[in-house]
XYZ file of C-alpha atoms in Angstrom:
552
model
C 20.892 10.310 39.081
C 17.674 8.341 38.546
C 16.877 6.536 35.263
C 14.091 9.044 34.519
C 16.440 12.005 35.032
C 18.934 10.340 32.714
C 16.235 9.954 30.071
C 15.460 13.659 30.295
C 19.095 14.306 29.418
C 18.610 12.334 26.187
C 16.228 15.017 24.981
C 18.698 17.736 25.965
C 21.365 15.958 23.880
C 19.007 15.759 20.891
C 18.965 11.949 20.896
C 15.230 11.737 21.520
C 12.401 14.242 21.278
C 10.004 14.969 24.136
C 7.021 13.445 22.335
C 8.847 10.141 21.784
C 9.948 10.063 25.414
C 6.399 10.606 26.665
C 5.193 7.871 24.334
C 7.802 5.482 25.757
C 6.858 6.377 29.328
C 3.195 5.694 28.589
C 4.063 2.273 27.147
C 6.287 1.604 30.165
C 3.458 2.383 32.575
C 1.042 0.116 30.715
C 3.430 -2.835 30.367
C 5.338 -2.516 33.644
C 8.775 -2.179 32.062
C 11.424 0.525 32.379
C 11.037 3.640 30.236
C 14.485 3.085 28.680
C 13.469 -0.437 27.688
C 10.268 0.925 26.126
C 12.294 3.442 24.109
C 14.333 0.606 22.615
C 11.349 -1.679 22.009
C 9.551 1.094 20.142
C 12.636 1.631 18.003
C 12.902 5.279 19.060
C 16.488 4.880 20.285
C 18.909 2.069 19.482
C 20.478 -0.078 22.201
C 23.941 1.171 21.239
C 22.925 4.844 21.348
C 21.387 4.329 24.769
C 24.472 2.492 26.061
C 26.797 5.193 24.746
C 24.658 7.862 26.421
C 24.743 6.064 29.782
C 28.520 5.651 29.513
C 28.977 9.362 28.791
C 26.671 10.409 31.645
C 28.390 8.210 34.238
C 31.918 8.673 32.884
C 32.226 4.933 32.270
C 33.902 2.963 29.490
C 31.999 0.939 26.895
C 32.634 -2.789 26.566
C 33.596 -3.621 22.990
C 32.834 -7.007 21.439
C 36.562 -7.807 21.442
C 36.730 -7.139 25.210
C 34.541 -10.094 26.161
C 36.589 -13.035 27.479
C 37.122 -16.281 25.581
C 36.378 -18.327 28.723
C 34.152 -17.720 31.776
C 35.771 -15.669 34.540
C 35.437 -16.943 38.140
C 32.822 -19.562 37.185
C 33.218 -21.209 40.583
C 31.918 -18.053 42.320
C 29.448 -16.570 39.844
C 26.595 -18.692 38.570
C 25.376 -18.257 34.957
C 21.754 -18.035 36.109
C 22.574 -15.008 38.270
C 24.596 -13.337 35.489
C 21.763 -13.785 33.002
C 19.108 -12.548 35.409
C 21.126 -9.418 36.246
C 22.370 -8.908 32.650
C 25.963 -8.637 33.769
C 29.232 -10.410 32.856
C 32.784 -10.294 34.282
C 35.179 -9.337 31.492
C 38.598 -9.018 33.185
C 40.402 -9.565 36.502
C 42.496 -6.465 37.229
C 45.873 -6.304 38.971
C 45.498 -5.488 42.647
C 42.293 -7.418 43.424
C 39.998 -5.700 40.943
C 37.296 -7.026 38.590
C 35.781 -5.341 35.534
C 32.176 -6.220 34.771
C 29.992 -5.333 31.758
C 26.454 -4.276 32.630
C 23.438 -3.620 30.429
C 21.881 -1.488 33.193
C 24.419 0.846 34.856
C 21.672 2.076 37.241
C 21.596 -1.356 38.902
C 23.459 -1.183 42.203
C 22.542 -4.669 43.436
C 24.541 -6.665 40.859
C 27.966 -5.010 41.394
C 27.521 -5.144 45.167
C 26.592 -8.834 45.059
C 29.486 -9.648 42.726
C 31.905 -7.768 44.981
C 30.744 -9.746 48.013
C 30.855 -13.066 46.145
C 34.352 -12.559 44.710
C 35.995 -10.395 47.340
C 37.211 -8.074 44.550
C 36.760 -4.362 43.927
C 34.262 -4.071 41.079
C 34.703 -1.637 38.187
C 31.664 -1.148 35.906
C 31.591 -0.808 32.115
C 28.449 -0.223 30.043
C 27.488 -3.008 27.622
C 25.265 -3.050 24.552
C 22.570 -5.567 25.632
C 22.528 -7.634 22.437
C 26.341 -7.990 22.545
C 26.246 -8.903 26.230
C 23.638 -11.602 25.630
C 25.647 -13.007 22.719
C 28.689 -13.281 25.019
C 26.602 -15.003 27.704
C 25.271 -17.485 25.140
C 28.806 -18.212 23.949
C 30.347 -18.603 27.398
C 27.489 -20.498 29.029
C 25.830 -22.550 26.256
C 24.519 -25.169 28.683
C 22.390 -22.456 30.306
C 20.932 -21.250 27.033
C 17.799 -23.330 27.314
C 16.777 -24.040 30.919
C 14.630 -27.191 31.202
C 11.648 -25.244 32.417
C 11.900 -22.918 29.408
C 11.921 -25.914 27.058
C 8.828 -27.299 28.749
C 7.248 -23.877 28.677
C 7.743 -23.654 24.924
C 6.819 -27.207 23.973
C 4.162 -28.388 26.420
C 2.169 -25.154 26.267
C 2.516 -24.263 22.594
C -1.237 -24.422 22.129
C -1.896 -22.114 25.045
C -2.447 -18.587 23.731
C -1.741 -16.965 27.085
C 1.562 -18.753 27.414
C 2.463 -17.705 23.874
C 1.778 -14.110 24.856
C 4.057 -14.539 27.844
C 6.799 -16.005 25.662
C 6.460 -13.177 23.136
C 6.680 -10.579 25.911
C 10.044 -11.723 27.234
C 12.787 -9.138 26.810
C 15.213 -11.346 24.793
C 12.468 -12.172 22.270
C 11.484 -8.518 21.927
C 15.122 -7.536 21.419
C 15.619 -10.287 18.831
C 12.578 -9.171 16.806
C 13.684 -5.530 16.983
C 17.171 -6.533 15.857
C 15.839 -8.544 12.884
C 13.594 -5.675 11.797
C 16.249 -2.969 12.276
C 18.833 -4.945 10.298
C 16.418 -5.368 7.391
C 15.754 -1.635 7.213
C 19.386 -0.599 7.692
C 20.650 -2.984 4.995
C 17.848 -2.045 2.535
C 16.282 -5.525 2.405
C 12.908 -5.729 0.672
C 11.630 -8.788 2.563
C 12.270 -10.785 5.741
C 11.630 -14.543 5.575
C 11.279 -16.466 8.853
C 11.092 -20.229 8.321
C 10.884 -22.764 11.178
C 12.492 -26.171 10.654
C 12.853 -29.175 12.943
C 16.290 -28.139 14.225
C 16.379 -24.357 13.688
C 14.616 -21.182 12.636
C 16.099 -19.819 9.419
C 15.998 -16.065 8.848
C 16.653 -14.742 5.362
C 16.563 -11.279 3.790
C 15.785 -10.499 0.162
C 18.161 -8.064 -1.512
C 17.579 -6.895 -5.080
C 15.272 -9.834 -5.720
C 17.574 -12.555 -4.346
C 17.342 -14.239 -0.938
C 20.388 -14.349 1.342
C 20.774 -16.241 4.616
C 21.100 -13.848 7.539
C 21.119 -15.973 10.674
C 19.629 -18.999 12.392
C 17.995 -19.238 15.793
C 17.256 -22.270 18.003
C 14.058 -24.122 17.042
C 12.695 -23.568 20.570
C 12.429 -19.828 19.831
C 10.021 -20.310 16.916
C 6.725 -20.047 18.899
C 7.879 -16.939 20.775
C 9.357 -15.256 17.692
C 6.281 -15.888 15.555
C 3.893 -14.880 18.349
C 5.754 -11.603 18.890
C 5.386 -10.676 15.215
C 1.715 -11.656 15.196
C 1.060 -9.543 18.292
C 2.722 -6.543 16.597
C 0.486 -7.092 13.547
C -2.623 -7.581 15.731
C -3.176 -11.096 14.362
C -4.724 -14.032 16.223
C -1.787 -15.806 17.863
C -3.949 -18.819 18.773
C -4.861 -19.448 15.109
C -2.045 -21.454 13.532
C -4.039 -23.552 11.059
C -5.011 -20.797 8.617
C -2.988 -18.134 6.758
C -3.242 -14.602 8.108
C -2.016 -11.232 6.917
C -1.661 -7.806 8.447
C 0.563 -4.774 8.847
C 3.102 -3.620 11.395
C 4.071 0.015 11.880
C 7.212 0.452 13.925
C 9.822 3.166 14.407
C 13.299 2.119 13.283
C 16.056 4.571 14.214
C 13.421 7.266 14.619
C 11.865 6.607 11.180
C 8.359 5.114 10.889
C 8.475 1.994 8.695
C 5.512 -0.178 7.701
C 5.810 -3.932 7.201
C 3.261 -6.098 5.430
C 3.141 -9.504 7.153
C 1.815 -12.795 5.800
C 1.713 -16.119 7.634
C 1.070 -19.674 6.474
C 1.032 -22.976 8.392
C 4.152 -25.115 7.885
C 5.269 -28.550 9.024
C 7.336 -27.211 11.953
C 5.462 -23.987 12.672
C 4.132 -20.943 10.870
C 6.142 -19.486 7.995
C 6.237 -15.686 8.098
C 7.224 -13.179 5.427
C 7.462 -9.451 6.096
C 7.587 -7.032 3.160
C 9.456 -3.850 4.090
C 7.424 -0.842 2.967
C 9.951 1.877 3.699
C 8.640 5.012 1.960
C 11.998 6.752 2.385
C 13.747 3.983 0.402
C 11.385 4.205 -2.610
C 11.761 6.755 -5.397
C 8.534 7.810 -7.088
C 10.363 9.160 -10.123
C 10.361 7.438 -13.532
C 13.971 8.292 -14.391
C 15.264 7.227 -10.959
C 13.440 3.918 -11.424
C 15.469 3.396 -14.615
C 12.719 3.889 -17.209
C 13.788 4.661 -20.784
C 13.110 8.164 -22.143
C 10.746 6.826 -24.804
C 8.818 4.848 -22.208
C 8.492 7.929 -19.983
C 7.288 10.087 -22.897
C 4.681 7.529 -23.964
C 3.576 6.985 -20.376
C 3.007 10.699 -19.882
C 1.080 10.908 -23.144
C -1.245 8.094 -22.029
C -1.744 9.716 -18.622
C -2.657 13.005 -20.283
C -5.734 11.394 -21.839
C -8.995 12.562 -20.201
C -10.357 8.997 -20.131
C -9.488 5.425 -21.026
C -7.518 2.556 -19.535
C -3.762 2.371 -19.041
C -2.306 -0.955 -17.948
C 0.976 -1.947 -16.318
C 1.929 -5.592 -16.776
C 4.572 -7.928 -15.468
C 5.083 -10.764 -13.008
C 4.852 -10.409 -9.231
C 7.701 -8.278 -7.894
C 8.340 -6.408 -11.144
C 7.630 -2.941 -9.715
C 4.141 -2.468 -11.174
C 2.702 -0.874 -8.043
C 5.623 1.563 -7.706
C 5.135 2.668 -11.323
C 1.398 3.146 -10.789
C 1.976 5.111 -7.587
C 4.407 7.345 -9.472
C 1.747 7.894 -12.128
C -0.877 8.732 -9.494
C 1.411 11.237 -7.808
C 2.054 12.915 -11.169
C -1.720 13.263 -11.652
C -2.447 14.336 -8.084
C -3.610 17.947 -8.038
C -6.196 20.111 -6.333
C -8.648 19.781 -9.208
C -8.268 16.006 -9.616
C -10.045 13.416 -7.480
C -8.213 10.078 -7.347
C -9.595 6.893 -5.793
C -7.730 3.597 -5.625
C -8.950 0.068 -4.929
C -6.009 -2.020 -3.749
C -5.125 -5.399 -2.288
C -3.112 -4.568 -0.284
C -2.432 -0.847 0.132
C 1.361 -0.730 0.082
C 2.095 2.978 0.581
C -0.161 5.757 1.779
C -0.282 8.571 -0.771
C -1.110 12.052 0.462
C -4.213 13.480 -1.215
C -5.252 10.129 -2.735
C -8.350 8.240 -1.527
C -7.211 4.649 -1.022
C -9.574 1.725 -0.342
C -8.517 -1.735 0.837
C -10.213 -4.757 -0.737
C -11.824 -7.052 1.869
C -13.131 -10.197 0.138
C -14.114 -11.798 3.461
C -16.957 -9.288 3.799
C -17.806 -9.148 0.105
C -15.723 -6.088 -0.787
C -13.987 -7.283 -3.951
C -12.578 -5.235 -6.817
C -15.795 -5.378 -8.855
C -18.067 -4.462 -5.931
C -15.928 -1.504 -4.916
C -15.572 -0.324 -8.516
C -19.345 -0.067 -8.906
C -19.515 2.072 -5.773
C -16.617 4.430 -6.393
C -17.759 5.336 -9.915
C -20.706 7.035 -8.192
C -18.251 9.095 -6.098
C -17.343 11.091 -9.222
C -13.555 10.501 -9.378
C -11.400 11.752 -12.247
C -8.850 8.948 -11.912
C -9.410 5.385 -10.675
C -6.682 2.898 -9.897
C -7.661 -0.768 -9.720
C -4.984 -2.895 -8.078
C -5.435 -5.731 -10.568
C -7.908 -6.808 -13.248
C -8.471 -10.456 -12.343
C -11.761 -11.338 -14.035
C -14.220 -10.328 -16.728
C -16.510 -8.491 -14.298
C -13.716 -6.183 -13.129
C -12.540 -5.689 -16.730
C -16.035 -4.744 -17.955
C -16.701 -2.306 -15.109
C -13.286 -0.702 -15.699
C -14.027 -0.375 -19.427
C -17.443 1.201 -18.759
C -15.857 3.642 -16.308
C -13.317 4.566 -18.982
C -16.094 5.111 -21.542
C -17.954 7.433 -19.159
C -15.066 9.861 -18.729
C -12.737 8.296 -16.157
C -9.050 7.524 -16.506
C -8.514 4.002 -15.171
C -5.102 2.623 -14.227
C -4.605 -1.051 -13.455
C -2.284 -4.060 -13.674
C -2.277 -7.456 -15.360
C -0.004 -10.471 -15.070
C 1.318 -10.874 -18.625
C 4.811 -11.213 -20.073
C 4.631 -8.440 -22.673
C 2.636 -5.352 -23.571
C 0.915 -7.014 -26.553
C 0.001 -10.023 -24.395
C -2.184 -7.759 -22.231
C -4.564 -7.302 -25.160
C -4.964 -11.036 -25.752
C -5.305 -11.605 -21.980
C -8.273 -9.205 -21.767
C -9.733 -10.819 -24.858
C -9.379 -14.255 -23.249
C -11.225 -12.942 -20.188
C -14.154 -12.151 -22.483
C -13.799 -8.387 -23.027
C -15.153 -7.457 -26.461
C -12.561 -6.356 -29.046
C -14.487 -3.219 -30.030
C -14.697 -2.148 -26.369
C -10.993 -2.823 -25.811
C -9.932 -0.792 -28.841
C -12.167 2.093 -27.731
C -10.783 2.452 -24.210
C -7.137 1.283 -24.315
C -4.693 4.206 -24.030
C -1.471 2.292 -23.457
C 0.199 -0.783 -21.989
C 3.468 -0.673 -20.074
C 5.243 -4.016 -19.602
C 8.194 -4.010 -17.217
C 10.719 -6.086 -15.279
C 13.241 -5.258 -12.580
C 16.926 -6.037 -13.134
C 19.804 -5.631 -10.724
C 22.062 -2.597 -11.152
C 25.801 -3.079 -11.259
C 27.628 -1.872 -8.170
C 29.437 1.337 -9.212
C 32.186 0.714 -6.677
C 33.388 -2.603 -8.068
C 32.061 -3.208 -11.608
C 34.765 -4.234 -14.056
C 35.047 -3.388 -17.789
C 35.579 -5.955 -20.537
C 35.544 -5.735 -24.358
C 32.156 -6.427 -25.932
C 32.067 -9.279 -28.488
C 31.915 -7.644 -31.965
C 28.680 -9.425 -32.905
C 26.913 -8.215 -29.762
C 28.300 -4.719 -30.258
C 26.864 -4.592 -33.774
C 23.558 -6.186 -32.799
C 22.777 -4.024 -29.788
C 24.749 -0.877 -30.604
C 27.430 -0.929 -27.908
C 29.109 2.214 -29.210
C 31.973 2.162 -26.717
C 32.710 -1.498 -27.415
C 32.876 -2.073 -23.643
C 30.673 -4.132 -21.374
C 30.717 -4.114 -17.594
C 30.697 -7.159 -15.374
C 29.801 -7.833 -11.744
C 32.754 -8.387 -9.421
C 31.688 -7.977 -5.801
C 32.797 -5.927 -2.809
C 31.784 -5.291 0.794
C 29.431 -2.486 -0.274
C 27.298 -4.832 -2.397
C 27.574 -7.882 -0.117
C 29.962 -9.453 -2.675
C 27.199 -9.850 -5.262
C 28.449 -7.247 -7.753
C 25.002 -5.640 -7.805
C 23.448 -2.863 -5.754
C 19.839 -1.810 -6.204
C 17.455 -2.508 -9.075
C 16.053 -0.633 -12.033
C 13.193 -1.096 -14.463
C 13.418 -2.169 -18.086
C 10.187 -1.724 -19.994
C 8.294 -1.416 -23.248
C 5.287 0.821 -23.832
C 2.659 -0.058 -26.401
C 0.852 3.104 -27.493
C -2.143 2.123 -29.670
C -2.266 3.817 -33.069
C -4.784 3.378 -35.901
C -3.124 0.183 -37.134
C -3.063 -1.437 -33.698
C -6.687 -0.461 -33.081
C -7.576 -2.102 -36.414
C -5.709 -5.270 -35.429
C -7.503 -5.397 -32.077
C -10.942 -5.052 -33.680
C -10.161 -7.736 -36.266
C -8.988 -10.162 -33.563
C -5.296 -10.258 -34.526
C -3.007 -12.362 -32.344
C -0.319 -11.162 -29.969
C 2.558 -11.575 -32.439
C 0.849 -9.443 -35.089
C 0.063 -6.699 -32.585
C 3.659 -6.703 -31.321
C 5.061 -6.480 -34.869
C 2.807 -3.506 -35.572
C 3.860 -1.812 -32.324
C 7.559 -2.237 -33.182
C 6.916 -0.958 -36.701
C 5.252 2.038 -35.097
C 8.394 2.839 -33.102
C 7.994 0.854 -29.867
C 11.261 -0.220 -28.252
C 10.944 -3.750 -26.953
C 11.908 -4.635 -23.403
C 14.966 -6.467 -24.716
C 16.068 -3.353 -26.592
C 15.688 -0.995 -23.630
C 17.482 -3.582 -21.483
C 20.425 -3.840 -23.871
C 20.655 -0.044 -23.985
C 20.992 -0.134 -20.185
C 23.786 -2.696 -20.633
C 25.503 -0.385 -23.119
C 25.357 2.426 -20.540
C 27.089 0.185 -17.994
C 24.057 0.028 -15.689
C 23.535 -3.736 -15.731
C 24.685 -6.938 -17.451
C 23.497 -9.018 -20.389
C 22.924 -11.931 -18.007
C 20.490 -9.833 -15.970
C 18.564 -8.724 -19.046
C 18.259 -12.212 -20.478
C 17.216 -13.604 -17.120
C 14.521 -10.929 -16.785
C 12.999 -11.167 -20.278
C 13.665 -14.912 -20.716
C 15.150 -14.296 -24.126
C 18.163 -15.672 -25.929
C 20.988 -13.729 -27.523
């Protein structure tokens, strides 16, 4: 059976569709690699799935991680350089002059024949998962991990763009990048941080807002690893003095996932951060995001207005964009034209016209806003109001019959009003167009599998209405990576302007006065909605206080 015939059987077994296989074959022809290798590099089939398929087709056993030897077998007859080149490793000497070898490529007939001749033993083949085989080779032959010529190749030619391309195209580097990306998606990480240091490359994943160390790689791999990611994002690999940003679209386990990539020059090489934009892992539903019923009701009321401005505020990483996207999807209908101006576009929304800001060619928020108003939209989303010009154009658009959604970086709903005032927006204009301000934070949810109950202190129970008298605490288990938390949810407050608040805005009242009036008018503060989530056993007091920076 040829490798191509074996690949055709993958489609028969339902492990790969015909379109994906043709795509892999086209990539293989262009790059001069095997079609099976292209399938893995594109993320259409995992290395393990492919290895299991080969084993089933040939009636061979799979080599488990525990099967690899603790010491090299027959090192006097088999050189590490040969084993690495052929991607093969002896795993056991059998009774009766036999030898079991693990192979990444069971179609290779040269390696087992050569090993049989070199050892004088009858060779029995097992199929190995490539990444596990390479890990065993690295463990058993550490002195061969970095051949002198490879070191020179990485160090002496670091400034050579062509050599960097060659480094980034090597199979081990491609497999390492695919493994890092696949692990992030499979473990629901929101970000991948790759940080080169003098003695290592540190790789960390962000889970539920907190960074966790994942692995380290040798410092010599930094140029190749970074170049591979920059090639995927179509960035300039020769430019290492300036920050760059881009996007990567790659199939992970058959699912298309987009990554937003940003680079910055560091002391020991470029620092790279990838934001995982996995549409399948995001819920565009207010209740699923954890929003309070009052917040949802007020949000929908503001969105029902035919014109005006609705703002979402909070620090970076507080879920503002997800909330705005949810709002846009709720407004998206055949009779409604929606245009967004974003920096960057995080998710592509079907039926929504999305425009990417490009300041380098003069396409800023204000410039684009002037243009899109003439395109007669019903709803406009502005990624962020950063200056007076953008604020004034947004306000004029709201006055002329458009519903404008945008974000600000403020700590509370009332603070958004004073922030716009500080930018220079007139109070009368602000009171005329403002339809609502949502301020939100993200807090970690307790892991349902391991959270533990404890009696609530009487004073807290009275103050925040813990009816059950029970609080829940984080414990930690394998399912939540021993953190006690799994996933995040929003806590928020929604300021809905009434006659009193409009009067306060026009008369120039400060933030505290506006907030007092909003609470008197029925607004639940962020602390209140957070403590209600604590009472429901969804999160902890520590999380709420950390998020809102408040004291008990």
